[in-house]
Short mmCIF file of C-alpha atoms and ligand atoms in Angstrom, two decimals:
data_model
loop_
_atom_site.label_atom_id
_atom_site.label_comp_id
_atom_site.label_asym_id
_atom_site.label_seq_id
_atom_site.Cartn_x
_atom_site.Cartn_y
_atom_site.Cartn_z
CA UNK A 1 37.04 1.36 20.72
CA UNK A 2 34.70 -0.03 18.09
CA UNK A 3 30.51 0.83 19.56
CA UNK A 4 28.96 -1.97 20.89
CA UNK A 5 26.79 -3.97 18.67
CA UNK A 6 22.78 -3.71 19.90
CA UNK A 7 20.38 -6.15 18.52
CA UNK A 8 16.90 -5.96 18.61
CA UNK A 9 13.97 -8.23 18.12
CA UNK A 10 12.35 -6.53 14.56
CA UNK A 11 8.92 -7.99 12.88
CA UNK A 12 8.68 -7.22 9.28
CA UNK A 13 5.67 -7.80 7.34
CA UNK A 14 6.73 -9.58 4.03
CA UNK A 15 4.70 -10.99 1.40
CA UNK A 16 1.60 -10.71 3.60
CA UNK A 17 3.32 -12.86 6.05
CA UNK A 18 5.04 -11.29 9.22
CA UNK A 19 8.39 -12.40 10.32
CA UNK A 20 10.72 -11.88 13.08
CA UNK A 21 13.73 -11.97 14.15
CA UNK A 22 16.61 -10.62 15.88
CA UNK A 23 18.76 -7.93 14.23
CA UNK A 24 21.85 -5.45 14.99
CA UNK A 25 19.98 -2.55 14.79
CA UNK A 26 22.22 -1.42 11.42
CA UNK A 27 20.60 -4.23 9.65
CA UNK A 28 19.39 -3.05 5.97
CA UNK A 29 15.91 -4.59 4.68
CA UNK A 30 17.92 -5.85 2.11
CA UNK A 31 20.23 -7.90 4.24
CA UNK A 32 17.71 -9.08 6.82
CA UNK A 33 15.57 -10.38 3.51
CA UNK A 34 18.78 -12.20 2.30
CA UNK A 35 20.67 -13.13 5.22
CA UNK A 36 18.16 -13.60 8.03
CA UNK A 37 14.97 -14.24 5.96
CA UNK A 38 16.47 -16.35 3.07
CA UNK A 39 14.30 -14.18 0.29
CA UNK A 40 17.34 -14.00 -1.81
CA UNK A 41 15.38 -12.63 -5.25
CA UNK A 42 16.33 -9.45 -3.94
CA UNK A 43 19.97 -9.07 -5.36
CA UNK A 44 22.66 -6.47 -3.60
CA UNK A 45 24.47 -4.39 -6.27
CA UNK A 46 26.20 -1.45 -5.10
CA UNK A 47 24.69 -1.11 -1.53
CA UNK A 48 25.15 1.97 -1.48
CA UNK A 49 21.90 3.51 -3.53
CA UNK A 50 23.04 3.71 -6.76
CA UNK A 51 21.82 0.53 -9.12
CA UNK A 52 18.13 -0.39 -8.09
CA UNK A 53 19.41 -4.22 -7.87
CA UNK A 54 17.97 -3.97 -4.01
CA UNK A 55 14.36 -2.70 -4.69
CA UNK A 56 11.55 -3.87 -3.44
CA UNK A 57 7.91 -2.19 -2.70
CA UNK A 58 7.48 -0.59 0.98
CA UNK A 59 4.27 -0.08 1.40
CA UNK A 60 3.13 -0.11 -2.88
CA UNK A 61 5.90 2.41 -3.43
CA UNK A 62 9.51 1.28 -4.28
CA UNK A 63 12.50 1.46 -2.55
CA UNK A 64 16.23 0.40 -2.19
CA UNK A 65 15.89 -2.31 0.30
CA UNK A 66 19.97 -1.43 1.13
CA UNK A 67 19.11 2.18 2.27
CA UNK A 68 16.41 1.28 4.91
CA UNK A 69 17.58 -0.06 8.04
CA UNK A 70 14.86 -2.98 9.06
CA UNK A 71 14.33 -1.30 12.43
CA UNK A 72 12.59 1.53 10.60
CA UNK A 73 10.61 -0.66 8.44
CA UNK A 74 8.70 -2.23 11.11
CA UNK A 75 4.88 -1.81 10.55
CA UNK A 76 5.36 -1.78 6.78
CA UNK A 77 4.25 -4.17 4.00
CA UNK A 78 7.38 -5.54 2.20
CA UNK A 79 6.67 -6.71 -1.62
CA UNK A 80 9.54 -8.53 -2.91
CA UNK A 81 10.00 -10.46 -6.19
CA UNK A 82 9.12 -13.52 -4.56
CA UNK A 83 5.97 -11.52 -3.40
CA UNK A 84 4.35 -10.47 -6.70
CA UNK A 85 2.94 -13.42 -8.15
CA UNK A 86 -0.34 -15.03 -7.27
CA UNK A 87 -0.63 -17.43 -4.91
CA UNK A 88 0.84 -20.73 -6.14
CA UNK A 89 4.50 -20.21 -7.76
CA UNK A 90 3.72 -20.44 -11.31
CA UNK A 91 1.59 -17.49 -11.59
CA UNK A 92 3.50 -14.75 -12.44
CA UNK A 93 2.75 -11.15 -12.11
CA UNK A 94 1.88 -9.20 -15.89
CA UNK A 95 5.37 -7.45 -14.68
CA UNK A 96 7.17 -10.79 -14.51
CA UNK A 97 5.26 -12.02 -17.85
CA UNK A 98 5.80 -9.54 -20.25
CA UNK A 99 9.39 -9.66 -19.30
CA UNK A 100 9.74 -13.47 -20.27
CA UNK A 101 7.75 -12.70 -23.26
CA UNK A 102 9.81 -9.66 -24.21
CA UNK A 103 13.13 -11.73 -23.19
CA UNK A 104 13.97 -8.45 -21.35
CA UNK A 105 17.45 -9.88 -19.17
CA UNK A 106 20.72 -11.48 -20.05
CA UNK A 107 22.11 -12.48 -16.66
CA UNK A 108 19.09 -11.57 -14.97
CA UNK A 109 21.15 -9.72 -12.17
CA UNK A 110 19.26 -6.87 -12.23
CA UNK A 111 15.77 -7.97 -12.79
CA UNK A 112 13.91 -8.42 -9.74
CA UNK A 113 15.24 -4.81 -8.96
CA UNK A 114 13.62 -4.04 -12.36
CA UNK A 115 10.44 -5.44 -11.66
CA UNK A 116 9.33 -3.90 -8.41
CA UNK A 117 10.97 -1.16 -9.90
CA UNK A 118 8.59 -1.25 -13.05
CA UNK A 119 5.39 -2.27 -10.58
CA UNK A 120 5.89 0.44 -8.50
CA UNK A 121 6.34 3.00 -11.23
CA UNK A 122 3.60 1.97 -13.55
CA UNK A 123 1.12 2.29 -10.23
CA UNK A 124 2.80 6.10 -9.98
CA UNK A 125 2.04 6.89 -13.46
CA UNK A 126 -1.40 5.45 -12.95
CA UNK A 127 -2.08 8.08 -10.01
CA UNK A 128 -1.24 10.67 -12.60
CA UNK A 129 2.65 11.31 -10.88
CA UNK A 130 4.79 13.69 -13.33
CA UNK A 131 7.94 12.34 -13.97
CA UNK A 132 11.03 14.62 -14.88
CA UNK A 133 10.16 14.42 -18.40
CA UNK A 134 6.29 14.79 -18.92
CA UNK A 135 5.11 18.13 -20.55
CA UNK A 136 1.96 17.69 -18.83
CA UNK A 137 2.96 17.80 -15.09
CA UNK A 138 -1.16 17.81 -13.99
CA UNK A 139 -1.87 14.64 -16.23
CA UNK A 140 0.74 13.04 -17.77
CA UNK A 141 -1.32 10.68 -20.15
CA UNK A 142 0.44 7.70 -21.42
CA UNK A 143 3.66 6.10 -20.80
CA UNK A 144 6.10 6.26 -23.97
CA UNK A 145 9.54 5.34 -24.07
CA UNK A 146 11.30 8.63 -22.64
CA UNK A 147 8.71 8.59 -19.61
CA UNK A 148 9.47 5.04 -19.50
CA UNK A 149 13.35 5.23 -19.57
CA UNK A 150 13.35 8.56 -17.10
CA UNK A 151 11.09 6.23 -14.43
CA UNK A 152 13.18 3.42 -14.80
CA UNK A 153 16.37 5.28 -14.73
CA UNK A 154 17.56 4.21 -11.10
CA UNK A 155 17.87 0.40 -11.64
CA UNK A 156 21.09 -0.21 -14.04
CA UNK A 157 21.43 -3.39 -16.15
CA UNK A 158 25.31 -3.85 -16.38
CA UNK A 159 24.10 -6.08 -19.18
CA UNK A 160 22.39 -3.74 -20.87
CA UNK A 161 18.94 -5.31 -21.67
CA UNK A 162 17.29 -1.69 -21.42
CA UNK A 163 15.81 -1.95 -25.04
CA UNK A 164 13.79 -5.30 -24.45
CA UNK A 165 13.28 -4.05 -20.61
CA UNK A 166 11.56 -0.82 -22.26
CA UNK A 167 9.59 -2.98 -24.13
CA UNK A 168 8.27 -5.49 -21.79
CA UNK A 169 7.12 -2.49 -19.60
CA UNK A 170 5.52 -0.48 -22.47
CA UNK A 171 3.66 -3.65 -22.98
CA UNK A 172 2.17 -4.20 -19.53
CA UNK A 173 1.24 -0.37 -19.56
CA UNK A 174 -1.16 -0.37 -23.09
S1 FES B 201 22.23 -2.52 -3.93
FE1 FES B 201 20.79 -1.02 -3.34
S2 FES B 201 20.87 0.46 -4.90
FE2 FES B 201 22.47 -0.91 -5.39
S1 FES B 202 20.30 -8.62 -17.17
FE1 FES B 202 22.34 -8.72 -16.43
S2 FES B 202 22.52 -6.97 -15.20
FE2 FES B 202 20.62 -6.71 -16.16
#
């Protein structure tokens, strides 16, 4: 006999605003932001971990929205795509910028994954964080395209727009 279903009324903080609503309790961030919040930038790949499509920034640091159950993100501040920009919707985060400017997507699938991905990963290399290729491991220094590439290695662009995604990035950081 299949478990019963339990819902629960869950408040998520996102965007600076908070929202609530009621959720099986097995509800992913990612599907209460597209399914119960209508956020849909957030894109579901694989749901299961393994292409970055789903990030987003919990609390400044990213994560796949599809591994967190909403239940356990209660009390956090969720940045999504639609979060990163100033105020009214034409300004753009430098993230979002130097990606137009850089024409760093084809089908754009991927992207918002890639830039909370790339947000959350410059402001780790910014607080000096090693990543699995710096020499330096106590200061890092600046980001060049290995660093770049190993940081950015968990969001996948079945497109394959990695060398003008590189790019854009590399720009934002200088
Ligand atoms: S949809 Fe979350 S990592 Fe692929
Ligand atoms: S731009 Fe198409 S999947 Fe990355």
């Amino acid at each position: 006999m299949p478990a019963p279903v339990t819902s629960h009324r869950v408040e998520l903080e996102v965007n600076g605003v908070r929202r609530a609503c009621e959720l099986d309790t097995r509800t992913t961030v990612l599907d209460a932001l597209r399914e119960h919040l209508d956020l849909t930038g957030t894109k579901k790949g694989c749901d299961h971990g393994q292409c970055g499509a789903c990030t987003v920034l919990i609390d400044g640091r990213r994560a796949n929205s599809c591994l967190v159950l909403a239940v356990a993100a209660q009390g956090s501040a969720i940045t999504t795509i639609e979060g990163l920009g100033g105020p009214e919707p034409e300004t753009l985060h430098p993230v979002q910028d130097a990606f137009l400017e850089h024409d760093a997507f084809q089908c754009g699938y991927c992207t918002p994954g890639q830039i909370c991905s790339a947000v959350g990963m410059l402001d780790e290399a910014s607080r000096g964080w090693p990543s699995a290729v710096s020499d330096d491991l106590v200061s890092p220094g600046e980001l060049g395209t290995d660093e770049i590439r190993e940081r950015m290695s968990g969001n996948l662009c079945r497109c394959g727009a990695y060398v003008n995604i590189v790019e854009a990035i590399g720009s934002v950081e200088q």
